[in-house]
Amino acid sequence: MRLADFGDDFTWGVATAAYQIEGSPDADGKGPSIWDTFTHRRNWRGKTPIADGTTGDEATDSYRRYAEDIALIRDLGFSAYRFSLSWPRIQPTGSSRVNRAGLDHYRRVIEECLANGIEPWVTLYHWDLPQGLQDTGGWTNRETAHRFTDYAQIVGEALGDLVEHWMLFNEPLNIVISGHLVGNFAPGKRSLPAYFASLHHVNLATVWGSHALRSATSGADIGTTQYLTPPVGGGPGPLADLAARSADAVLNRAFVEPIIGRGYPWEEAGLLRGVRAYIRDGDLDEMTADLDFLGVQYYTRLRAPFLPIPGLWTVPQFGGGGADDAPTTSLGWEIMPEGLGMVLDAMHAYDHFPRLVVTEGGASFDDRVVDGRVHDPARIAYYSSHLAEVAAARERGVPVDGYFAWSLLDNFEWALGLVPRFGLVYTDYATQARIIKDSGYWFAEQLGGSARPG
Ligand code: FCB
């Protein structure tokens, strides 16, 4: 399989997110986000919620080094850059006041992309809620969905003349489940009411935000992204099936179906009925987002063993879902390329989304620099096998027309800190030197980029 076989209309990009790369947490009037707060939190033992105790205070310093990053993207041969806007740079407290300097920064980033022949693909929300909104309940408060709608309008009006491709949310699953139920992500809540409330409010914000962005822009290509997984149930006979269906409802369907007017799939997971407490009259009648594409993000399949929990029947887990010897990444995530084909088929089957774009995919491995080179054959194998699935899906008639590698460069990997390395480019955090990995050269060679091992 050669990348050229995907044809000229296929979009090749790399992805990043503001908090994972920018650093400069106080620059130019930025307000604090929930990730600034969360990474600096300490428990009574002095430990932070981040595995290696690091923060995004510096990350890859890309707030200052964006031009260097964009030059790398060009040299790697990619024609699109997916990055996110930090909401508290634009609205320091999340409401009303707009910080011009924040918008100006992103205008410069966008102009730099355009000057290098790279299409900017802009995500409005990649998890860094302004702390000011968290102080009034964050996503558990319905007002936050209204504030997000205002923010969508503001950025649409300010940047819509230069940006064609937009995504509202990055992976609501992680905002809602990791942030409000499991608590390993900001804001670190662990409660069922917080889970139900944030689920509905993020879904509402997706719908309302899509309409606001549409009205503030003209000719825009608007999408939103979802973390998707083909859950595979475990357990005896029909119970395995029950576990898989319930996991599918909670992990995938509860985020996709409400925003396309299909309501919540509580018949498959009775637990989801808890969300009814937050649904107001009329909400479900008008809940259809105005989307041109769905961003599909796939890393691994989650295991969903049967557990006798009424209304849930399973608690999905990372880790090998299949045979014990299934290959995994350095994070223990099972490498299962067929899963990408499965989630693409599942989204196509809704017969709702005009197009699908793989807006993230990638793998972390224990990369090492040896004589100035990073040999990462496992990552090249990961991309080849997953791209073969995309090609096969296209053959089956699934309208998927883009692929974004996660990530341009190693960066701050949320609760796991700086240890996981997902980049096509290695980051030396001591010096902020960027070293192109073999996987980066692999793309460059096929996409016509100029980067070659020196
Ligand atoms: C995705 C996130 C992205 C990054 C990758 C590894 O779930 O969207 O920010 O953390 O995982």
JSON list of C-alpha atoms in Angstrom, two decimals, residues 23-107:
[
{"chain": "A", "resi": 23, "resn": "GLY", "atom": "CA", "xyz": [3.40, 26.00, 27.37]},
{"chain": "A", "resi": 24, "resn": "SER", "atom": "CA", "xyz": [3.41, 29.76, 28.17]},
{"chain": "A", "resi": 25, "resn": "PRO", "atom": "CA", "xyz": [0.46, 29.38, 30.56]},
{"chain": "A", "resi": 26, "resn": "ASP", "atom": "CA", "xyz": [0.27, 33.08, 31.45]},
{"chain": "A", "resi": 27, "resn": "ALA", "atom": "CA", "xyz": [1.40, 34.71, 28.23]},
{"chain": "A", "resi": 28, "resn": "ASP", "atom": "CA", "xyz": [-0.45, 37.63, 26.67]},
{"chain": "A", "resi": 29, "resn": "GLY", "atom": "CA", "xyz": [-3.38, 37.69, 29.04]},
{"chain": "A", "resi": 30, "resn": "LYS", "atom": "CA", "xyz": [-4.27, 34.00, 29.08]},
{"chain": "A", "resi": 31, "resn": "GLY", "atom": "CA", "xyz": [-6.47, 32.87, 31.96]},
{"chain": "A", "resi": 32, "resn": "PRO", "atom": "CA", "xyz": [-5.98, 29.54, 33.75]},
{"chain": "A", "resi": 33, "resn": "SER", "atom": "CA", "xyz": [-7.58, 26.39, 32.39]},
{"chain": "A", "resi": 34, "resn": "ILE", "atom": "CA", "xyz": [-8.72, 23.33, 34.31]},
{"chain": "A", "resi": 35, "resn": "TRP", "atom": "CA", "xyz": [-5.57, 21.54, 33.13]},
{"chain": "A", "resi": 36, "resn": "ASP", "atom": "CA", "xyz": [-3.37, 24.26, 34.65]},
{"chain": "A", "resi": 37, "resn": "THR", "atom": "CA", "xyz": [-5.21, 23.76, 37.92]},
{"chain": "A", "resi": 38, "resn": "PHE", "atom": "CA", "xyz": [-5.28, 19.96, 37.75]},
{"chain": "A", "resi": 39, "resn": "THR", "atom": "CA", "xyz": [-1.59, 19.45, 36.95]},
{"chain": "A", "resi": 40, "resn": "HIS", "atom": "CA", "xyz": [-0.60, 21.66, 39.89]},
{"chain": "A", "resi": 41, "resn": "ARG", "atom": "CA", "xyz": [-2.89, 19.96, 42.38]},
{"chain": "A", "resi": 42, "resn": "ARG", "atom": "CA", "xyz": [-1.21, 17.98, 45.17]},
{"chain": "A", "resi": 43, "resn": "ASN", "atom": "CA", "xyz": [-2.68, 15.40, 47.49]},
{"chain": "A", "resi": 44, "resn": "TRP", "atom": "CA", "xyz": [-1.75, 15.06, 51.17]},
{"chain": "A", "resi": 45, "resn": "ARG", "atom": "CA", "xyz": [1.29, 13.03, 50.17]},
{"chain": "A", "resi": 46, "resn": "GLY", "atom": "CA", "xyz": [2.46, 15.82, 47.88]},
{"chain": "A", "resi": 47, "resn": "LYS", "atom": "CA", "xyz": [1.70, 13.84, 44.72]},
{"chain": "A", "resi": 48, "resn": "THR", "atom": "CA", "xyz": [0.06, 15.35, 41.65]},
{"chain": "A", "resi": 49, "resn": "PRO", "atom": "CA", "xyz": [-2.48, 13.52, 39.47]},
{"chain": "A", "resi": 50, "resn": "ILE", "atom": "CA", "xyz": [0.14, 13.27, 36.69]},
{"chain": "A", "resi": 51, "resn": "ALA", "atom": "CA", "xyz": [2.11, 10.01, 36.58]},
{"chain": "A", "resi": 52, "resn": "ASP", "atom": "CA", "xyz": [5.54, 11.65, 36.33]},
{"chain": "A", "resi": 53, "resn": "GLY", "atom": "CA", "xyz": [4.63, 14.83, 38.20]},
{"chain": "A", "resi": 54, "resn": "THR", "atom": "CA", "xyz": [5.15, 17.03, 35.13]},
{"chain": "A", "resi": 55, "resn": "THR", "atom": "CA", "xyz": [2.81, 19.76, 33.87]},
{"chain": "A", "resi": 56, "resn": "GLY", "atom": "CA", "xyz": [2.08, 21.46, 30.56]},
{"chain": "A", "resi": 57, "resn": "ASP", "atom": "CA", "xyz": [3.76, 24.67, 31.78]},
{"chain": "A", "resi": 58, "resn": "GLU", "atom": "CA", "xyz": [6.42, 24.27, 29.14]},
{"chain": "A", "resi": 59, "resn": "ALA", "atom": "CA", "xyz": [5.42, 21.19, 27.12]},
{"chain": "A", "resi": 60, "resn": "THR", "atom": "CA", "xyz": [7.02, 21.59, 23.67]},
{"chain": "A", "resi": 61, "resn": "ASP", "atom": "CA", "xyz": [7.08, 25.38, 24.00]},
{"chain": "A", "resi": 62, "resn": "SER", "atom": "CA", "xyz": [5.06, 25.62, 20.82]},
{"chain": "A", "resi": 63, "resn": "TYR", "atom": "CA", "xyz": [3.34, 28.87, 21.79]},
{"chain": "A", "resi": 64, "resn": "ARG", "atom": "CA", "xyz": [6.70, 30.39, 20.92]},
{"chain": "A", "resi": 65, "resn": "ARG", "atom": "CA", "xyz": [8.04, 27.80, 18.48]},
{"chain": "A", "resi": 66, "resn": "TYR", "atom": "CA", "xyz": [4.98, 27.46, 16.26]},
{"chain": "A", "resi": 67, "resn": "ALA", "atom": "CA", "xyz": [6.81, 28.62, 13.13]},
{"chain": "A", "resi": 68, "resn": "GLU", "atom": "CA", "xyz": [9.44, 25.92, 13.60]},
{"chain": "A", "resi": 69, "resn": "ASP", "atom": "CA", "xyz": [6.69, 23.31, 14.07]},
{"chain": "A", "resi": 70, "resn": "ILE", "atom": "CA", "xyz": [4.87, 24.41, 10.95]},
{"chain": "A", "resi": 71, "resn": "ALA", "atom": "CA", "xyz": [8.09, 24.28, 8.93]},
{"chain": "A", "resi": 72, "resn": "LEU", "atom": "CA", "xyz": [8.51, 20.69, 10.14]},
{"chain": "A", "resi": 73, "resn": "ILE", "atom": "CA", "xyz": [4.99, 19.79, 9.03]},
{"chain": "A", "resi": 74, "resn": "ARG", "atom": "CA", "xyz": [5.76, 21.18, 5.59]},
{"chain": "A", "resi": 75, "resn": "ASP", "atom": "CA", "xyz": [9.09, 19.31, 5.39]},
{"chain": "A", "resi": 76, "resn": "LEU", "atom": "CA", "xyz": [7.33, 16.07, 6.38]},
{"chain": "A", "resi": 77, "resn": "GLY", "atom": "CA", "xyz": [5.06, 16.55, 3.37]},
{"chain": "A", "resi": 78, "resn": "PHE", "atom": "CA", "xyz": [1.75, 16.99, 5.17]},
{"chain": "A", "resi": 79, "resn": "SER", "atom": "CA", "xyz": [-0.78, 19.42, 3.78]},
{"chain": "A", "resi": 80, "resn": "ALA", "atom": "CA", "xyz": [-2.95, 19.90, 6.88]},
{"chain": "A", "resi": 81, "resn": "TYR", "atom": "CA", "xyz": [-2.34, 20.77, 10.52]},
{"chain": "A", "resi": 82, "resn": "ARG", "atom": "CA", "xyz": [-4.99, 20.02, 13.13]},
{"chain": "A", "resi": 83, "resn": "PHE", "atom": "CA", "xyz": [-4.42, 22.03, 16.30]},
{"chain": "A", "resi": 84, "resn": "SER", "atom": "CA", "xyz": [-6.70, 23.37, 19.02]},
{"chain": "A", "resi": 85, "resn": "LEU", "atom": "CA", "xyz": [-7.42, 26.83, 20.35]},
{"chain": "A", "resi": 86, "resn": "SER", "atom": "CA", "xyz": [-6.96, 27.40, 24.04]},
{"chain": "A", "resi": 87, "resn": "TRP", "atom": "CA", "xyz": [-10.31, 28.89, 25.10]},
{"chain": "A", "resi": 88, "resn": "PRO", "atom": "CA", "xyz": [-8.81, 30.77, 28.10]},
{"chain": "A", "resi": 89, "resn": "ARG", "atom": "CA", "xyz": [-6.33, 32.52, 25.78]},
{"chain": "A", "resi": 90, "resn": "ILE", "atom": "CA", "xyz": [-9.35, 33.91, 23.92]},
{"chain": "A", "resi": 91, "resn": "GLN", "atom": "CA", "xyz": [-11.73, 34.37, 26.86]},
{"chain": "A", "resi": 92, "resn": "PRO", "atom": "CA", "xyz": [-9.60, 34.36, 30.03]},
{"chain": "A", "resi": 93, "resn": "THR", "atom": "CA", "xyz": [-12.53, 33.50, 32.31]},
{"chain": "A", "resi": 94, "resn": "GLY", "atom": "CA", "xyz": [-14.69, 31.81, 29.70]},
{"chain": "A", "resi": 95, "resn": "SER", "atom": "CA", "xyz": [-17.34, 34.48, 29.61]},
{"chain": "A", "resi": 96, "resn": "SER", "atom": "CA", "xyz": [-17.83, 37.80, 27.93]},
{"chain": "A", "resi": 97, "resn": "ARG", "atom": "CA", "xyz": [-14.46, 39.54, 27.82]},
{"chain": "A", "resi": 98, "resn": "VAL", "atom": "CA", "xyz": [-12.45, 38.70, 24.70]},
{"chain": "A", "resi": 99, "resn": "ASN", "atom": "CA", "xyz": [-8.66, 38.85, 24.84]},
{"chain": "A", "resi": 100, "resn": "ARG", "atom": "CA", "xyz": [-7.50, 40.25, 21.49]},
{"chain": "A", "resi": 101, "resn": "ALA", "atom": "CA", "xyz": [-3.93, 39.08, 22.06]},
{"chain": "A", "resi": 102, "resn": "GLY", "atom": "CA", "xyz": [-5.12, 35.47, 22.22]},
{"chain": "A", "resi": 103, "resn": "LEU", "atom": "CA", "xyz": [-7.00, 35.75, 18.94]},
{"chain": "A", "resi": 104, "resn": "ASP", "atom": "CA", "xyz": [-4.01, 37.52, 17.37]},
{"chain": "A", "resi": 105, "resn": "HIS", "atom": "CA", "xyz": [-1.74, 34.66, 18.35]},
{"chain": "A", "resi": 106, "resn": "TYR", "atom": "CA", "xyz": [-3.93, 32.12, 16.57]},
{"chain": "A", "resi": 107, "resn": "ARG", "atom": "CA", "xyz": [-4.21, 34.40, 13.54]}
]
